mmCIF file with all atom_site columns, C-alpha atoms and ligand atoms in Angstrom:
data_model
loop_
_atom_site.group_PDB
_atom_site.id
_atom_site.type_symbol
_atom_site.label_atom_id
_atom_site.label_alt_id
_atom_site.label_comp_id
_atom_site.label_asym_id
_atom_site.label_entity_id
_atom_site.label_seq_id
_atom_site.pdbx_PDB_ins_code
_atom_site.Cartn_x
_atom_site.Cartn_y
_atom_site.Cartn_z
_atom_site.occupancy
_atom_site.B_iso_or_equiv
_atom_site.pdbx_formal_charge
_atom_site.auth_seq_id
_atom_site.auth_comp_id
_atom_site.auth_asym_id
_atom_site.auth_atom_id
_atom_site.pdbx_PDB_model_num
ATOM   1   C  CA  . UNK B 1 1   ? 227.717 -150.711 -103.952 1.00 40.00 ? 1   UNK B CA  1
ATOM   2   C  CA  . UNK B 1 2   ? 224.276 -150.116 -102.945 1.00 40.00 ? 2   UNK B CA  1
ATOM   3   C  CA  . UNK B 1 3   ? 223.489 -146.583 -101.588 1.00 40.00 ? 3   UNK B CA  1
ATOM   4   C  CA  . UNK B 1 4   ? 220.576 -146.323 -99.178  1.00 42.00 ? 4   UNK B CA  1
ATOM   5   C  CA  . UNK B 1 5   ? 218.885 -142.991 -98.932  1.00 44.00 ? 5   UNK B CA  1
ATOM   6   C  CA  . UNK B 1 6   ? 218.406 -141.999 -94.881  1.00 44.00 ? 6   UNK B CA  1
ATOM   7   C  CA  . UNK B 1 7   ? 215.898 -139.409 -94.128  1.00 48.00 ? 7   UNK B CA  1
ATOM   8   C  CA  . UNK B 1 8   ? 215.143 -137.649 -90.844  1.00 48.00 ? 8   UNK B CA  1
ATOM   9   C  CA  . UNK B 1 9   ? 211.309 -137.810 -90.504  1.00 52.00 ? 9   UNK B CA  1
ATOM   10  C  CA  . UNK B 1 10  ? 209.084 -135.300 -88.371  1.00 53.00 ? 10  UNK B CA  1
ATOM   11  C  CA  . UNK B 1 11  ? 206.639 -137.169 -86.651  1.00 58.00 ? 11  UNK B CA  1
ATOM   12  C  CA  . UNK B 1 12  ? 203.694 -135.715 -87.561  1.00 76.00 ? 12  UNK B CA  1
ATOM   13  C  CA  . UNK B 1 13  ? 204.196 -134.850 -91.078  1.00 85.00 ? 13  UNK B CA  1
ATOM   14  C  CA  . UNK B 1 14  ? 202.528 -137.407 -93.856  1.00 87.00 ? 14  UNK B CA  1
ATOM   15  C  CA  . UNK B 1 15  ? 205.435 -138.581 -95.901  1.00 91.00 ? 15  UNK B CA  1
ATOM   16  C  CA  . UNK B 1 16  ? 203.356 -141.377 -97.299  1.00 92.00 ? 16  UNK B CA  1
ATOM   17  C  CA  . UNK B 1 17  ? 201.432 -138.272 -99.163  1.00 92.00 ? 17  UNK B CA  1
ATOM   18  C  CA  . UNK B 1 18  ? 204.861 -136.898 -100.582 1.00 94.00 ? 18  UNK B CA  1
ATOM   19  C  CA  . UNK B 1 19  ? 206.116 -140.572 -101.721 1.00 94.00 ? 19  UNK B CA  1
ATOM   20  C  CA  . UNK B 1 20  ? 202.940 -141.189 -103.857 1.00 94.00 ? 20  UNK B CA  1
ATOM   21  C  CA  . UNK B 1 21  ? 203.490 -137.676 -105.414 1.00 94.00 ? 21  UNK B CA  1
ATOM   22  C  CA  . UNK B 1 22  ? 207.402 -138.577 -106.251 1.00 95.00 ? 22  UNK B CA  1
ATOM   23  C  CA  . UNK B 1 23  ? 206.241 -141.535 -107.417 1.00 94.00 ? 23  UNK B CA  1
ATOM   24  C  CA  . UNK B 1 24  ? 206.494 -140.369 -111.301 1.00 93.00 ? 24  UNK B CA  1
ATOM   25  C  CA  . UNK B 1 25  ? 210.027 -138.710 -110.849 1.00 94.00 ? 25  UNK B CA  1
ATOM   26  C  CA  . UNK B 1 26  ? 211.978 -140.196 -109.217 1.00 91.00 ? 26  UNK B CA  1
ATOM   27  C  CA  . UNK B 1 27  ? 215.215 -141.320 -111.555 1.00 89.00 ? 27  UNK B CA  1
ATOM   28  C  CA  . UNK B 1 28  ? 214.363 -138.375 -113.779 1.00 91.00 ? 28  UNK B CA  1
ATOM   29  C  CA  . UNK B 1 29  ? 216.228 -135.154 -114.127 1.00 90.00 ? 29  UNK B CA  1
ATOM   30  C  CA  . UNK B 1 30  ? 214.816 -131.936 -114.895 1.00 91.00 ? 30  UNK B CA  1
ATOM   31  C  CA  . UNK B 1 31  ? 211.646 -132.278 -112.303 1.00 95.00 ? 31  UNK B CA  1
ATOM   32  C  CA  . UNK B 1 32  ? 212.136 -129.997 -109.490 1.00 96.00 ? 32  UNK B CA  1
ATOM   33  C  CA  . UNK B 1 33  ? 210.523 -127.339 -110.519 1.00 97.00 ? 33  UNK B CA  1
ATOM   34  C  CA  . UNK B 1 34  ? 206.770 -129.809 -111.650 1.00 96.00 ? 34  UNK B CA  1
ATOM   35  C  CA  . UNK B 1 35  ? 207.809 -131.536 -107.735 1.00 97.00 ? 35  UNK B CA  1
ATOM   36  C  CA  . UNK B 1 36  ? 207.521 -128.646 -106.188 1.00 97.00 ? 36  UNK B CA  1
ATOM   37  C  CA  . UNK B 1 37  ? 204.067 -127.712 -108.286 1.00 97.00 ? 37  UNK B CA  1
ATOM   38  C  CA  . UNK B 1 38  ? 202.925 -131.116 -107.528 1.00 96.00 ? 38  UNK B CA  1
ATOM   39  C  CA  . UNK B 1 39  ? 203.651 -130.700 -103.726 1.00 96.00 ? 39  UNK B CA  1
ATOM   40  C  CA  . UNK B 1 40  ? 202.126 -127.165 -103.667 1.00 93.00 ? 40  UNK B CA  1
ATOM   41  C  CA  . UNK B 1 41  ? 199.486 -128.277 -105.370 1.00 91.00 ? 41  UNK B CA  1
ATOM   42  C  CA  . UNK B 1 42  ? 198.785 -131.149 -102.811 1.00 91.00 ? 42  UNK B CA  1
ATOM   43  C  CA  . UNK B 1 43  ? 199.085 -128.764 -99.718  1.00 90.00 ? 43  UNK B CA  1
ATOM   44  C  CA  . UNK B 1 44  ? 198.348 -125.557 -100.868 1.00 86.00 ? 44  UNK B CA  1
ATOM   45  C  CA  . UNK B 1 45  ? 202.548 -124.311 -99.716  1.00 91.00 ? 45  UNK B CA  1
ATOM   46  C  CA  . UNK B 1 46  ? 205.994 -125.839 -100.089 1.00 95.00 ? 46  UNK B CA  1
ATOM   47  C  CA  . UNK B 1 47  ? 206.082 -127.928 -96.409  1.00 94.00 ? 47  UNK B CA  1
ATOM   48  C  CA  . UNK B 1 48  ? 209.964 -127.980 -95.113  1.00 95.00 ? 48  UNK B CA  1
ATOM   49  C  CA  . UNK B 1 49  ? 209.770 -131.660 -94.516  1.00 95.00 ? 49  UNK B CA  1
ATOM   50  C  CA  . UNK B 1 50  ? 208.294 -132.154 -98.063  1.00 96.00 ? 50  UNK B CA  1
ATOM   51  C  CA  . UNK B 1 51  ? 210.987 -130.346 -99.538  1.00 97.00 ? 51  UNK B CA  1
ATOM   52  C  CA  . UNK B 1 52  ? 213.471 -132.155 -97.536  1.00 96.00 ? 52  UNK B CA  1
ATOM   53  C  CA  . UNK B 1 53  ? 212.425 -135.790 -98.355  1.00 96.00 ? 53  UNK B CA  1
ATOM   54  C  CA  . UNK B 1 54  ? 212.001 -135.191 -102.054 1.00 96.00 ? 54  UNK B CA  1
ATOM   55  C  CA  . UNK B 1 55  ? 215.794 -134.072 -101.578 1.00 96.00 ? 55  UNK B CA  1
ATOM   56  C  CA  . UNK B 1 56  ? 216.417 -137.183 -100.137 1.00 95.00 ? 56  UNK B CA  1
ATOM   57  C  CA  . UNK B 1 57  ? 214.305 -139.147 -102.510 1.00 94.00 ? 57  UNK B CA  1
ATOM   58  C  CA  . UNK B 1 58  ? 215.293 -137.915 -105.642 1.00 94.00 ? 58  UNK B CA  1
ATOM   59  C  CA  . UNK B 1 59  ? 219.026 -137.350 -104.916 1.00 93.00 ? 59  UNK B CA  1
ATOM   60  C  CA  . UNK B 1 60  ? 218.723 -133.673 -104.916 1.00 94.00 ? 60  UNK B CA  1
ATOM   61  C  CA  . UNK B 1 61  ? 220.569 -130.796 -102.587 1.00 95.00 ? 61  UNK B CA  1
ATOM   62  C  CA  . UNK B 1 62  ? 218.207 -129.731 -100.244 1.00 96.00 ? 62  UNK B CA  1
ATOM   63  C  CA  . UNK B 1 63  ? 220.128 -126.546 -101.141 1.00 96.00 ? 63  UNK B CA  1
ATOM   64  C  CA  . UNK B 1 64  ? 218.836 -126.709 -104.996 1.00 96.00 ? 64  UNK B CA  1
ATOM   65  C  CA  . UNK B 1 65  ? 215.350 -127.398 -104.077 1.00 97.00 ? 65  UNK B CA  1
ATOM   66  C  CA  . UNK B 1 66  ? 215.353 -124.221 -101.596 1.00 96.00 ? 66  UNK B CA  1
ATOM   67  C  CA  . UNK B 1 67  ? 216.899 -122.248 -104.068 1.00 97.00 ? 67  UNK B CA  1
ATOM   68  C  CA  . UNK B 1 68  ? 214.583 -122.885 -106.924 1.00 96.00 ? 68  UNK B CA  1
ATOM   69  C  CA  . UNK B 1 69  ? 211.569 -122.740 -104.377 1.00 96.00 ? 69  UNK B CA  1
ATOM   70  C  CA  . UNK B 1 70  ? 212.272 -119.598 -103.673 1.00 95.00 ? 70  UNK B CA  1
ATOM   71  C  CA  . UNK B 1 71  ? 213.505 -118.393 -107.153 1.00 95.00 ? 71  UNK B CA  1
ATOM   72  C  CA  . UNK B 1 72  ? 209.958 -118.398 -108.492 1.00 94.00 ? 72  UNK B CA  1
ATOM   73  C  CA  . UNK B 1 73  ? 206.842 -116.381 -107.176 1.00 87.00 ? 73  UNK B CA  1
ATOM   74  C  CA  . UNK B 1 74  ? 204.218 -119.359 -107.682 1.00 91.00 ? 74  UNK B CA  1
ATOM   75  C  CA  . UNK B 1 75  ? 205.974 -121.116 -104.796 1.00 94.00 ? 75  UNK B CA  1
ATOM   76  C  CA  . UNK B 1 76  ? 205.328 -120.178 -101.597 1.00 92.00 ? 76  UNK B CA  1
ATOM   77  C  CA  . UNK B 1 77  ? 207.209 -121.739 -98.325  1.00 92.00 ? 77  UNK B CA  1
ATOM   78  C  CA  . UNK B 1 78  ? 204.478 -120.677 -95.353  1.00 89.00 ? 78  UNK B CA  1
ATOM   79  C  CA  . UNK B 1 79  ? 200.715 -121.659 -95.436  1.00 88.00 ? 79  UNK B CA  1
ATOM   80  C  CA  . UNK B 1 80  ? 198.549 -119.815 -97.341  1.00 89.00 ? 80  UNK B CA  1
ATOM   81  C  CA  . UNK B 1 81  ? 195.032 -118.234 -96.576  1.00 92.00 ? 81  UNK B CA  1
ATOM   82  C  CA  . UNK B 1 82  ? 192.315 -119.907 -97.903  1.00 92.00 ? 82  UNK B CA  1
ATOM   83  C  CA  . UNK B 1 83  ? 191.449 -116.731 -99.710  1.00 96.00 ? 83  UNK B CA  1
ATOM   84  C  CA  . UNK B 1 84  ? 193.890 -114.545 -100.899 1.00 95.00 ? 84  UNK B CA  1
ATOM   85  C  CA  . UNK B 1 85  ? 193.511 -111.278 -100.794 1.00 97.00 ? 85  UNK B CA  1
ATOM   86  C  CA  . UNK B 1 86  ? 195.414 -108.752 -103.473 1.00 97.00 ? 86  UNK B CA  1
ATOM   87  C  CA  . UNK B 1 87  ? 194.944 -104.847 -102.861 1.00 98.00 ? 87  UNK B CA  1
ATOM   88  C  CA  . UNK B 1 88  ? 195.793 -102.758 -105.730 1.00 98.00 ? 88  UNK B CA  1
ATOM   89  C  CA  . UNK B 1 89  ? 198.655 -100.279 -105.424 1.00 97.00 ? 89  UNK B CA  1
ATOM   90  C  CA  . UNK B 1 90  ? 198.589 -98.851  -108.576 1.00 96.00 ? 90  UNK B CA  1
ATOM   91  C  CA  . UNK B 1 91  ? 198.767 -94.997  -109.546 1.00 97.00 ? 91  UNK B CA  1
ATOM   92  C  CA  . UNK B 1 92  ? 194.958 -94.794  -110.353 1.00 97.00 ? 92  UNK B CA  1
ATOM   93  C  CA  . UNK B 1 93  ? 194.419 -96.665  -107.017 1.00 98.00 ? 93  UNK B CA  1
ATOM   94  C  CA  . UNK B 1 94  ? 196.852 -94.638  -104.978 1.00 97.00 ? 94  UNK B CA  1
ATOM   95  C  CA  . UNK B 1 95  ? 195.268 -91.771  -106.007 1.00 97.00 ? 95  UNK B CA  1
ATOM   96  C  CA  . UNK B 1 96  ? 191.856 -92.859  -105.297 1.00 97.00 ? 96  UNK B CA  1
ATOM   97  C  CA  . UNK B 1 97  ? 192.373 -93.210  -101.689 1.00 97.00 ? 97  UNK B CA  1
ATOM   98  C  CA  . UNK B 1 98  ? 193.662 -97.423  -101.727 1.00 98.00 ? 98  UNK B CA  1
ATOM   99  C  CA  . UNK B 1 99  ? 196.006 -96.557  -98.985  1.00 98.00 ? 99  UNK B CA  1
ATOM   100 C  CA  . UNK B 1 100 ? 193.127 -96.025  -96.568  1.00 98.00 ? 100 UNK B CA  1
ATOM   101 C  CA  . UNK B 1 101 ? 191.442 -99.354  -98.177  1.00 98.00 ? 101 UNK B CA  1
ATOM   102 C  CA  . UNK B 1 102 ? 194.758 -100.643 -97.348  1.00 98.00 ? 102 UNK B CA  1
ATOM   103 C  CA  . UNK B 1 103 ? 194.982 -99.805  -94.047  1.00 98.00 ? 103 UNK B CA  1
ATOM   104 C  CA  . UNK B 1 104 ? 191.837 -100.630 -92.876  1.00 98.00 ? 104 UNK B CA  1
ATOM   105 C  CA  . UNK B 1 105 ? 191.956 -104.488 -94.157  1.00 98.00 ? 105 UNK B CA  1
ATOM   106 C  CA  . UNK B 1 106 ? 195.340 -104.948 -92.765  1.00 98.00 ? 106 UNK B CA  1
ATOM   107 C  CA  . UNK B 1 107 ? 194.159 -103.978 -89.487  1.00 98.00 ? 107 UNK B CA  1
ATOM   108 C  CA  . UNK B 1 108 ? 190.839 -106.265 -89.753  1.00 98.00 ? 108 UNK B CA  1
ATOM   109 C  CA  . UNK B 1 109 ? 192.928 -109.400 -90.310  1.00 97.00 ? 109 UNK B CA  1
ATOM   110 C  CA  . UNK B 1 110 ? 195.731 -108.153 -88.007  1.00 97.00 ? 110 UNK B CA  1
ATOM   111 C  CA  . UNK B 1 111 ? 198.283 -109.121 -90.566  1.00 96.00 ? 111 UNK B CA  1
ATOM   112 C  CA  . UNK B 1 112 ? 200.594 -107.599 -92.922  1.00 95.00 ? 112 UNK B CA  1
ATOM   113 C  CA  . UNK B 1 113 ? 201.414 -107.925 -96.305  1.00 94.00 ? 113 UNK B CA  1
ATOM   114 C  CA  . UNK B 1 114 ? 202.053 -111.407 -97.331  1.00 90.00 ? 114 UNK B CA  1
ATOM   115 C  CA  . UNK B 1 115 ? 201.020 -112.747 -93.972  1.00 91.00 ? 115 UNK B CA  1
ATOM   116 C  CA  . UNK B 1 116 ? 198.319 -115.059 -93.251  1.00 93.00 ? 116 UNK B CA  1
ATOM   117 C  CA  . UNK B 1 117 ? 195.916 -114.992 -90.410  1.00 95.00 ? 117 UNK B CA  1
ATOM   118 C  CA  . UNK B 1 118 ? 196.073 -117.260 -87.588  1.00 93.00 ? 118 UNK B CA  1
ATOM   119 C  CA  . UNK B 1 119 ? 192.864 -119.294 -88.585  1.00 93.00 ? 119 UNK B CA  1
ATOM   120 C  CA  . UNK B 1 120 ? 194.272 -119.679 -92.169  1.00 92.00 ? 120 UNK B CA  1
ATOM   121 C  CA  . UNK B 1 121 ? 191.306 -118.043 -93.715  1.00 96.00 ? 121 UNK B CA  1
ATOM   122 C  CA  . UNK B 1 122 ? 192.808 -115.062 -95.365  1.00 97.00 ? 122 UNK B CA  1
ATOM   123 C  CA  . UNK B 1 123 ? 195.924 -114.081 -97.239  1.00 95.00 ? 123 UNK B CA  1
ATOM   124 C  CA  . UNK B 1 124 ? 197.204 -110.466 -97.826  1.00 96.00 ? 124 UNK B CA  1
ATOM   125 C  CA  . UNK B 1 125 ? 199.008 -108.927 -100.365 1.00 95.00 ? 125 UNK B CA  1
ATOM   126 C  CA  . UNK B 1 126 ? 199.010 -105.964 -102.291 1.00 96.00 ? 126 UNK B CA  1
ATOM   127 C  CA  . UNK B 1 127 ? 199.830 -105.802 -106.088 1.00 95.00 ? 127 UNK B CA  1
ATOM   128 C  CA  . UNK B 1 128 ? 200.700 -103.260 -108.878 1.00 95.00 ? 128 UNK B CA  1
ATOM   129 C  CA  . UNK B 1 129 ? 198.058 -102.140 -111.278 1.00 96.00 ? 129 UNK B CA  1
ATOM   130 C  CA  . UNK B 1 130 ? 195.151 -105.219 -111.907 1.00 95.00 ? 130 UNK B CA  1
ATOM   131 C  CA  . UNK B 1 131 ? 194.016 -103.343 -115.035 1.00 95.00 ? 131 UNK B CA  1
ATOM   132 C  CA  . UNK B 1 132 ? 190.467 -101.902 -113.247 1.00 96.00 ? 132 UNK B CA  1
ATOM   133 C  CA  . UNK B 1 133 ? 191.624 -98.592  -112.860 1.00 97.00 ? 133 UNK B CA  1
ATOM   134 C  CA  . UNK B 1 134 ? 187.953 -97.507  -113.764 1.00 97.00 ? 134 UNK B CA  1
ATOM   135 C  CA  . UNK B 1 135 ? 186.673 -99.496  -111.242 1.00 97.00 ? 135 UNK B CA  1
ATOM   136 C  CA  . UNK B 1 136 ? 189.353 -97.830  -108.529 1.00 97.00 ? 136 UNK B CA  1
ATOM   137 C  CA  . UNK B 1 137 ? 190.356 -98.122  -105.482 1.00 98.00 ? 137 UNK B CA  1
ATOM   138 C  CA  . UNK B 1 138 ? 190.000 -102.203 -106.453 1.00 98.00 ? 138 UNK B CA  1
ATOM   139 C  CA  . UNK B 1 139 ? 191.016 -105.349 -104.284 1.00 98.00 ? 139 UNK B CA  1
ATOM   140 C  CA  . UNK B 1 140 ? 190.639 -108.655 -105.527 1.00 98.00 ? 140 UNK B CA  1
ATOM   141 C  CA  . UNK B 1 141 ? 189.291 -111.753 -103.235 1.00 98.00 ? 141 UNK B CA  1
ATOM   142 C  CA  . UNK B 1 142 ? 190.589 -114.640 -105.419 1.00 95.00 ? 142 UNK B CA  1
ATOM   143 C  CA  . UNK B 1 143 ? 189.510 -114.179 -108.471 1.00 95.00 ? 143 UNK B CA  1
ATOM   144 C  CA  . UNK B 1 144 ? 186.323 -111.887 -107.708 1.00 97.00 ? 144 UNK B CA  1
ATOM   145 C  CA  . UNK B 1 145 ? 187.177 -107.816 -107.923 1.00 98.00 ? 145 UNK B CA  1
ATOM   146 C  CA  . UNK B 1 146 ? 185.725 -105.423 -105.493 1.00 98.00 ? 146 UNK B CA  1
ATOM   147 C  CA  . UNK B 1 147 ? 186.059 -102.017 -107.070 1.00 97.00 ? 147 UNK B CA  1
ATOM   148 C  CA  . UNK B 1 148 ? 184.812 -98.550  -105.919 1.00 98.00 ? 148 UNK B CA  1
ATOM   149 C  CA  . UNK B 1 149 ? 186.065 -99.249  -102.473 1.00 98.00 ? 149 UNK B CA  1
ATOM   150 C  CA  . UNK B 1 150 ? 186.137 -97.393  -99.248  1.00 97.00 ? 150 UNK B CA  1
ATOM   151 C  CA  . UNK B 1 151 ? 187.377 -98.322  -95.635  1.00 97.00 ? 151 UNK B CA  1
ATOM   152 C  CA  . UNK B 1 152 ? 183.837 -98.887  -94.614  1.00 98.00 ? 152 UNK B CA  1
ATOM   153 C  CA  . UNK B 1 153 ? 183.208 -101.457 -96.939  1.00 97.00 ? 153 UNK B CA  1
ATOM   154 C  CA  . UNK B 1 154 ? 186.141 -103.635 -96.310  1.00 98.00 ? 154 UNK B CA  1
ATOM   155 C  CA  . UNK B 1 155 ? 184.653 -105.418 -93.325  1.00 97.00 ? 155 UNK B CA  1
ATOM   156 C  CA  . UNK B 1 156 ? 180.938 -106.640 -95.423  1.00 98.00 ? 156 UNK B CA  1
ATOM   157 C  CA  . UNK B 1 157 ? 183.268 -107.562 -98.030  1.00 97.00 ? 157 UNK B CA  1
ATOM   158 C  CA  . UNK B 1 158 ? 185.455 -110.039 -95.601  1.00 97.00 ? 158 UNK B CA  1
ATOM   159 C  CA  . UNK B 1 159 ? 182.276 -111.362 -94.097  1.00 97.00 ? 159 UNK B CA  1
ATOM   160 C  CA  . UNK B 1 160 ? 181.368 -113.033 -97.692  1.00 96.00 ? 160 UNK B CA  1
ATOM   161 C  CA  . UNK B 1 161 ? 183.977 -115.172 -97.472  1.00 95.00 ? 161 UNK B CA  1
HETATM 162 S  S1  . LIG Z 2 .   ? 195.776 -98.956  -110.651 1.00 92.88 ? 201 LIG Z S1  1
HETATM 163 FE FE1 . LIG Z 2 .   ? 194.479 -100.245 -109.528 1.00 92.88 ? 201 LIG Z FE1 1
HETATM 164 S  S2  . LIG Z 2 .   ? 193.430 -101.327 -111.040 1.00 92.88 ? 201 LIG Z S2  1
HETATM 165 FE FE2 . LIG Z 2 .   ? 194.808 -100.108 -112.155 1.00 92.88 ? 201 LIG Z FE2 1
#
């Protein structure tokens, strides 16, 4: 008997982009976790509708896609900034005043940690030790580090981006 595979489709979400992706997979086993990398790689987060038409697709629980998803820390489920933003919170940081550093970004973006702002452009989050202590208090802006940091310096360092 022939099986058809029924999914419920959001109207304004581009399934045509997830299909081409699946492509490659689908009839394979062990590929959740290079989907999902393939998917986040193609929107920059895990979309819900992605995740549940390669469920659909590929003859997966929805419930084993979530729970891998959210198993490791590359995958992330919201939208992320367009720069992310990663305070150190390490002991040499902490006790070079990071907290203030801290403070003071948060409330520029009006976000919190691991939120994104409203206009996508930045992503916070704070991390342990980034192995600059010398360079301390340190925040990274993608991959560029901003060391010997200050509250007043937080906002000319968000402008360059
Ligand atoms: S503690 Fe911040 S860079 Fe090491």
């Amino acid at each position: 008997m022939q099986t058809t595979t029924v999914v419920a489709k959001t109207m304004d979400f581009d399934y045509e982009q997830v299909e081409k992706l699946l492509q490659e997979f689908v009839g394979k086993k062990g590929v959740v976790v290079p989907v999902l990398q393939k998917i986040q790689h193609e929107f920059g987060y895990l979309p819900r509708p992605a995740l549940e038409y390669m469920a659909a697709r590929l003859r997966i629980p929805v419930s084993r896609v979530y729970g891998v998803a959210t198993f490791y820390a590359q995958f992330h489920l919201q939208p992320r900034g367009k720069n992310i933003i990663r305070v150190c919170r390490g002991t040499a940081c902490h006790v070079r005043g990071v907290t203030k550093v801290a403070e003071k970004t948060k409330e520029l973006l009006g976000v919190g940690v691991g939120e994104t702002t409203a206009d996508l452009k930045f992503t916070y989050e704070e991390v342990a030790c980034i192995g600059a202590c010398g360079l301390a208090p340190v925040m990274m802006v993608n991959e560029q580090t901003f060391g010997k940091l200050a509250p007043e310096k937080v906002q000319a360092i968000l402008k360059k981006f």
